Tab-separated table of C-alpha atoms and ligand atoms in Angstrom:
chain	number	residue	atom	x	y	z
E	4	MET	CA	214.927	226.558	68.789
E	5	THR	CA	217.870	225.167	66.798
E	6	VAL	CA	219.009	221.653	67.218
E	7	ALA	CA	222.728	221.424	67.397
E	8	ILE	CA	222.955	217.599	67.761
E	9	ARG	CA	220.320	215.162	66.681
E	10	ALA	CA	221.163	211.438	67.273
E	11	THR	CA	218.744	208.683	66.276
E	12	ASP	CA	219.049	205.047	67.304
E	13	LEU	CA	222.838	205.094	67.425
E	14	VAL	CA	224.564	201.668	67.723
E	15	LYS	CA	228.176	200.996	68.271
E	16	SER	CA	229.956	197.709	69.160
E	17	TYR	CA	233.590	197.247	69.982
E	18	SER	CA	235.190	194.064	68.784
E	19	GLN	CA	234.321	191.973	71.895
E	20	GLY	CA	230.636	192.328	70.847
E	21	VAL	CA	229.425	194.391	73.646
E	22	ARG	CA	227.044	197.050	72.436
E	23	ALA	CA	228.677	200.297	73.944
E	24	LEU	CA	225.633	202.250	72.311
E	25	ASP	CA	222.615	200.119	71.951
E	26	GLY	CA	220.150	202.326	70.479
E	27	VAL	CA	220.592	206.040	71.708
E	28	THR	CA	218.305	208.796	70.588
E	29	LEU	CA	218.784	212.355	71.758
E	30	GLU	CA	218.664	215.855	70.853
E	31	VAL	CA	220.805	218.814	71.998
E	32	ASN	CA	219.589	222.399	71.435
E	33	SER	CA	221.779	225.344	70.635
E	34	GLY	CA	222.727	227.034	73.821
E	35	GLU	CA	221.805	224.044	75.889
E	36	VAL	CA	223.762	222.260	78.567
E	37	LEU	CA	223.244	218.580	78.579
E	38	VAL	CA	224.869	216.678	81.384
E	39	VAL	CA	225.396	212.920	80.700
E	40	MET	CA	225.586	210.705	83.937
E	41	GLY	CA	225.603	207.023	84.419
E	42	PRO	CA	227.629	204.086	85.874
E	43	SER	CA	231.257	203.297	84.433
E	44	GLY	CA	230.993	201.370	81.187
E	45	SER	CA	227.431	202.668	80.364
E	46	GLY	CA	228.534	204.159	77.076
E	47	LYS	CA	228.816	208.008	78.010
E	48	SER	CA	232.337	208.464	76.696
E	49	THR	CA	231.688	206.440	73.461
E	50	LEU	CA	228.549	208.587	72.818
E	51	ILE	CA	230.210	212.105	73.209
E	52	ARG	CA	233.121	210.846	71.254
E	53	THR	CA	230.849	209.905	68.295
E	54	PHE	CA	229.770	213.796	68.408
E	55	ASN	CA	233.123	214.885	66.935
E	56	GLY	CA	233.863	211.683	64.851
E	57	LEU	CA	236.351	210.153	67.311
E	58	GLU	CA	234.321	206.875	67.132
E	59	THR	CA	232.660	205.444	64.054
E	60	LEU	CA	229.156	204.071	64.222
E	61	ASP	CA	227.686	200.783	63.317
E	62	GLY	CA	224.103	202.068	63.040
E	63	GLY	CA	221.776	205.056	63.430
E	64	ALA	CA	221.787	208.621	62.210
E	65	LEU	CA	223.842	211.533	63.568
E	66	ASP	CA	223.643	214.982	62.639
E	67	VAL	CA	225.987	217.456	64.303
E	68	LEU	CA	225.717	221.237	63.167
E	69	GLY	CA	224.089	220.094	60.107
E	70	VAL	CA	226.849	217.606	59.151
E	71	SER	CA	225.985	213.883	58.852
E	72	LEU	CA	228.302	211.563	60.997
E	73	ASP	CA	226.392	208.441	60.541
E	74	ALA	CA	227.637	204.903	59.925
E	75	THR	CA	228.692	205.884	56.457
E	76	HIS	CA	230.599	209.112	57.062
E	77	GLY	CA	233.881	209.817	55.651
E	78	GLU	CA	236.921	211.851	56.530
E	79	ARG	CA	235.604	214.946	54.847
E	80	GLN	CA	232.786	215.163	57.356
E	81	VAL	CA	234.863	214.462	60.440
E	82	LEU	CA	237.264	217.327	59.390
E	83	ALA	CA	234.302	219.667	58.818
E	84	ILE	CA	233.024	218.903	62.425
E	85	ARG	CA	236.276	218.935	64.173
E	86	LYS	CA	236.727	222.540	63.439
E	87	ARG	CA	233.348	223.331	64.932
E	88	VAL	CA	233.143	221.018	67.934
E	89	GLY	CA	235.765	221.498	70.689
E	90	MET	CA	236.519	218.590	73.183
E	91	VAL	CA	238.096	218.318	76.546
E	92	PHE	CA	239.165	215.142	78.004
E	93	GLN	CA	240.020	213.822	81.455
E	94	GLN	CA	243.591	213.944	80.656
E	95	PHE	CA	244.769	217.267	79.694
E	96	ASN	CA	246.925	216.253	76.719
E	97	LEU	CA	248.953	219.515	76.408
E	98	PHE	CA	252.231	219.555	74.415
E	99	PRO	CA	254.874	219.222	77.238
E	100	HIS	CA	257.530	220.988	75.124
E	101	LEU	CA	255.370	224.099	74.177
E	102	SER	CA	254.684	226.893	76.331
E	103	ILE	CA	251.006	227.573	77.425
E	104	LEU	CA	250.658	230.277	74.886
E	105	ASP	CA	252.101	228.049	72.065
E	106	ASN	CA	249.805	225.239	73.160
E	107	ILE	CA	246.766	227.402	72.499
E	108	THR	CA	247.896	229.270	69.423
E	109	LEU	CA	249.183	226.119	67.631
E	110	ALA	CA	245.983	225.075	65.895
E	111	PRO	CA	244.679	228.472	65.065
E	112	ILE	CA	248.005	229.307	63.334
E	113	LYS	CA	248.464	225.853	61.673
E	114	VAL	CA	244.835	224.826	60.947
E	115	GLN	CA	243.010	228.144	60.529
E	116	GLN	CA	245.988	230.177	59.248
E	117	ARG	CA	245.542	232.739	61.690
E	118	ALA	CA	248.113	235.509	62.021
E	119	LYS	CA	250.508	234.791	64.900
E	120	ALA	CA	249.727	238.165	66.701
E	121	SER	CA	246.036	237.994	66.511
E	122	ALA	CA	246.050	234.231	67.612
E	123	GLU	CA	248.186	235.299	70.540
E	124	GLN	CA	245.826	238.105	71.454
E	125	ARG	CA	243.062	235.723	71.443
E	126	ALA	CA	244.851	233.220	73.603
E	127	MET	CA	245.594	235.955	76.115
E	128	GLU	CA	242.005	236.881	76.256
E	129	LEU	CA	240.942	233.139	76.716
E	130	LEU	CA	243.677	232.769	79.514
E	131	ASP	CA	242.299	235.860	81.165
E	132	GLN	CA	238.750	234.373	81.045
E	133	MET	CA	240.068	231.235	82.578
E	134	GLY	CA	241.703	233.175	85.352
E	135	ILE	CA	245.307	231.939	84.264
E	136	ARG	CA	246.667	234.801	82.202
E	137	GLU	CA	249.991	234.922	84.296
E	138	GLN	CA	250.780	231.337	83.236
E	139	ALA	CA	251.037	232.205	79.614
E	140	TYR	CA	254.843	231.805	79.256
E	141	LYS	CA	255.221	228.613	81.423
E	142	TYR	CA	255.352	225.031	80.464
E	143	PRO	CA	252.547	222.478	81.212
E	144	ALA	CA	254.608	220.719	83.875
E	145	GLN	CA	254.819	224.081	85.840
E	146	LEU	CA	251.136	224.221	86.277
E	147	SER	CA	248.728	222.394	88.724
E	148	GLY	CA	246.231	220.017	87.068
E	149	GLY	CA	243.404	222.471	87.572
E	150	GLN	CA	245.455	225.006	85.657
E	151	GLN	CA	246.509	222.624	82.834
E	152	GLN	CA	242.733	221.627	82.306
E	153	ARG	CA	241.848	225.272	82.182
E	154	VAL	CA	244.552	225.649	79.484
E	155	ALA	CA	243.005	222.683	77.629
E	156	ILE	CA	239.561	224.336	77.783
E	157	ALA	CA	241.125	227.613	76.467
E	158	ARG	CA	242.846	225.603	73.639
E	159	ALA	CA	239.685	224.099	72.574
E	160	LEU	CA	237.900	227.682	72.600
E	161	ALA	CA	240.631	229.165	70.534
E	162	LEU	CA	239.147	227.466	67.530
E	163	ASP	CA	235.827	229.380	68.135
E	164	PRO	CA	233.813	226.208	68.367
E	165	GLU	CA	229.945	226.102	68.341
E	166	VAL	CA	229.733	223.075	70.634
E	167	MET	CA	231.901	221.975	73.466
E	168	LEU	CA	232.239	218.464	74.555
E	169	PHE	CA	233.626	217.551	78.171
E	170	ASP	CA	234.394	213.943	78.896
E	171	GLU	CA	234.924	213.726	82.850
E	172	PRO	CA	237.031	216.899	82.763
E	173	THR	CA	237.598	216.846	86.513
E	174	SER	CA	237.971	213.146	87.186
E	175	ALA	CA	242.010	213.330	86.987
E	176	LEU	CA	242.154	216.298	89.338
E	177	ASP	CA	243.011	216.539	92.967
E	178	PRO	CA	239.750	217.516	94.838
E	179	GLU	CA	240.886	220.943	95.815
E	180	ARG	CA	241.410	221.632	91.849
E	181	VAL	CA	238.058	220.533	90.841
E	182	LYS	CA	236.032	223.773	91.684
E	183	GLU	CA	238.255	226.150	89.478
E	184	VAL	CA	237.602	223.941	86.501
E	185	LEU	CA	233.943	223.666	87.195
E	186	ASP	CA	233.743	227.323	87.693
E	187	ALA	CA	235.306	227.905	84.230
E	188	MET	CA	232.810	225.686	82.627
E	189	ARG	CA	229.948	227.407	84.520
E	190	GLN	CA	231.054	230.677	83.041
E	191	LEU	CA	231.128	229.184	79.595
E	192	ALA	CA	227.551	227.890	79.988
E	193	LYS	CA	226.367	231.350	81.371
E	194	GLY	CA	227.842	232.830	78.074
E	195	GLY	CA	225.440	230.529	76.005
E	196	MET	CA	227.848	227.864	74.744
E	197	THR	CA	226.204	224.592	73.730
E	198	MET	CA	227.783	221.869	76.025
E	199	VAL	CA	227.550	218.241	76.390
E	200	VAL	CA	229.237	217.330	79.677
E	201	VAL	CA	229.987	213.762	80.875
E	202	THR	CA	230.517	214.200	84.813
E	203	HIS	CA	229.900	212.752	88.217
E	204	GLU	CA	229.814	216.112	89.836
E	205	LEU	CA	226.459	216.064	91.038
E	206	SER	CA	226.182	219.680	92.354
E	207	PHE	CA	227.615	221.088	89.081
E	208	ALA	CA	224.984	218.987	87.082
E	209	ARG	CA	222.192	220.264	89.327
E	210	GLU	CA	223.176	223.879	89.019
E	211	VAL	CA	224.394	224.244	85.370
E	212	ALA	CA	222.481	221.493	83.417
E	213	ASP	CA	219.399	222.313	81.419
E	214	ARG	CA	218.762	218.474	81.190
E	215	VAL	CA	220.397	215.550	82.572
E	216	MET	CA	220.455	212.248	80.716
E	217	PHE	CA	221.019	209.027	82.416
E	218	MET	CA	222.538	205.992	80.673
E	219	ASP	CA	222.976	202.474	81.534
E	220	ARG	CA	224.282	199.596	79.372
E	221	GLY	CA	224.381	201.657	76.262
E	222	GLN	CA	220.913	202.950	76.516
E	223	VAL	CA	219.168	206.118	77.794
E	224	VAL	CA	217.245	205.287	80.761
E	225	GLU	CA	215.886	208.760	81.438
E	226	THR	CA	216.376	212.369	80.442
E	227	SER	CA	214.991	214.891	82.920
E	228	ASP	CA	215.365	218.434	84.060
E	229	PRO	CA	217.834	218.582	86.997
E	230	GLU	CA	215.240	219.256	89.629
E	231	THR	CA	213.352	216.242	88.723
E	232	PHE	CA	216.329	214.081	88.299
E	233	PHE	CA	217.854	214.770	91.395
E	234	SER	CA	214.879	214.962	93.814
E	235	ASN	CA	212.247	212.728	92.093
E	236	ALA	CA	214.032	210.679	89.260
E	237	ARG	CA	211.327	208.724	87.254
E	238	GLU	CA	213.372	205.536	86.849
E	239	GLU	CA	214.329	203.102	89.591
E	240	ARG	CA	217.761	202.683	87.870
E	241	SER	CA	218.527	206.288	88.172
E	242	ARG	CA	217.366	206.506	91.702
E	243	ARG	CA	219.760	203.653	92.743
E	244	PHE	CA	222.630	205.295	90.918
E	245	LEU	CA	221.999	208.573	92.592
E	246	ASN	CA	221.810	206.808	96.070
E	247	GLN	CA	224.941	205.060	95.492
E	248	MET	CA	226.752	208.484	94.401
E	249	GLN	CA	225.569	210.197	97.526
E	250	HIS	CA	226.914	207.594	100.064
H	325	LIG	P1	231.574	205.167	80.110
H	325	LIG	O1	232.065	206.319	79.544
H	325	LIG	O2	230.143	205.126	80.530
H	325	LIG	O3	232.443	204.552	81.268
H	325	LIG	P2	232.473	203.753	77.645
H	325	LIG	O4	231.808	204.534	76.608
H	325	LIG	O5	233.873	204.037	78.018
H	325	LIG	O6	231.630	203.966	78.969
H	325	LIG	O7	232.249	202.144	77.525
H	325	LIG	C1	231.087	201.531	77.100
H	325	LIG	C2	231.430	200.066	76.812
H	325	LIG	O8	232.258	199.988	75.727
H	325	LIG	C3	232.139	199.447	78.053
H	325	LIG	O9	231.706	197.982	78.163
H	325	LIG	C4	233.574	199.311	77.509
H	325	LIG	O10	234.330	198.337	78.254
H	325	LIG	C5	233.581	199.364	76.102
H	325	LIG	N1	234.594	199.912	75.469
H	325	LIG	C6	234.846	201.349	75.427
H	325	LIG	N2	235.952	201.543	74.710
H	325	LIG	C7	236.537	200.582	74.192
H	325	LIG	C8	237.510	200.075	73.270
H	325	LIG	N3	238.292	201.129	72.725
H	325	LIG	N4	237.659	198.814	72.799
H	325	LIG	C9	236.703	197.834	73.393
H	325	LIG	N5	235.781	198.059	74.196
H	325	LIG	C10	235.551	199.425	74.692
């Protein structure tokens, strides 16, 4: 099995001195779906942002797809990794003045120098895969949140990433729009994409995760297969969190 991400003893402090990451060690295998759960402020977002160089580290070693992103990494490593690791955020961050199609083809054309016609063809395939092909010529404001988030996923996939990171991708959506985004992510997982997903969606985690990692106060409390985590979590802190989530 190939390891896509190997993190060893990651430490990150923000200026106020709180350790957002306080010695995090984990591995993500190629083709694996790792779901990261934990209370607000436990360091989940900081952790996955380090995986594509959006956060610098204060300590530890981080290897993403063979590129070292540890405390001493430079701009070159970050650029190398951003081309290979896609990320989807809570907010969709689409360009409001560009059509859906142009939102998706912008980076392939500008960054990867792909020909316009081939970038557009790939974009249409991805929109099809996301179930929103008919939205291609509209603008973001004309789409629902769930549709916009699926565009954001298609936009990340247009760069042919080897790993996809999701930071609470359904948290900003109306409840009735959550399922369509989770379905798109489920399809992606089935296709073998390596994924790290921060989410509070318990049934998604239970069904799609290969492993669930539970964090609290910048530390990994436990990493278990979903069946164990949801029915018989090893740690008291995990069980308490799950209890609160279910009530
Ligand atoms: P989570 O994603 O689990 O909610 P975060 O990674 O966002 O957790 O935050 C972890 C800790 O780091 C929290 O104490 C949070 O207040 C702090 N933190 C996060 N981002 C910043 C920032 N940009 N500046 C200062 N503190 C931050």
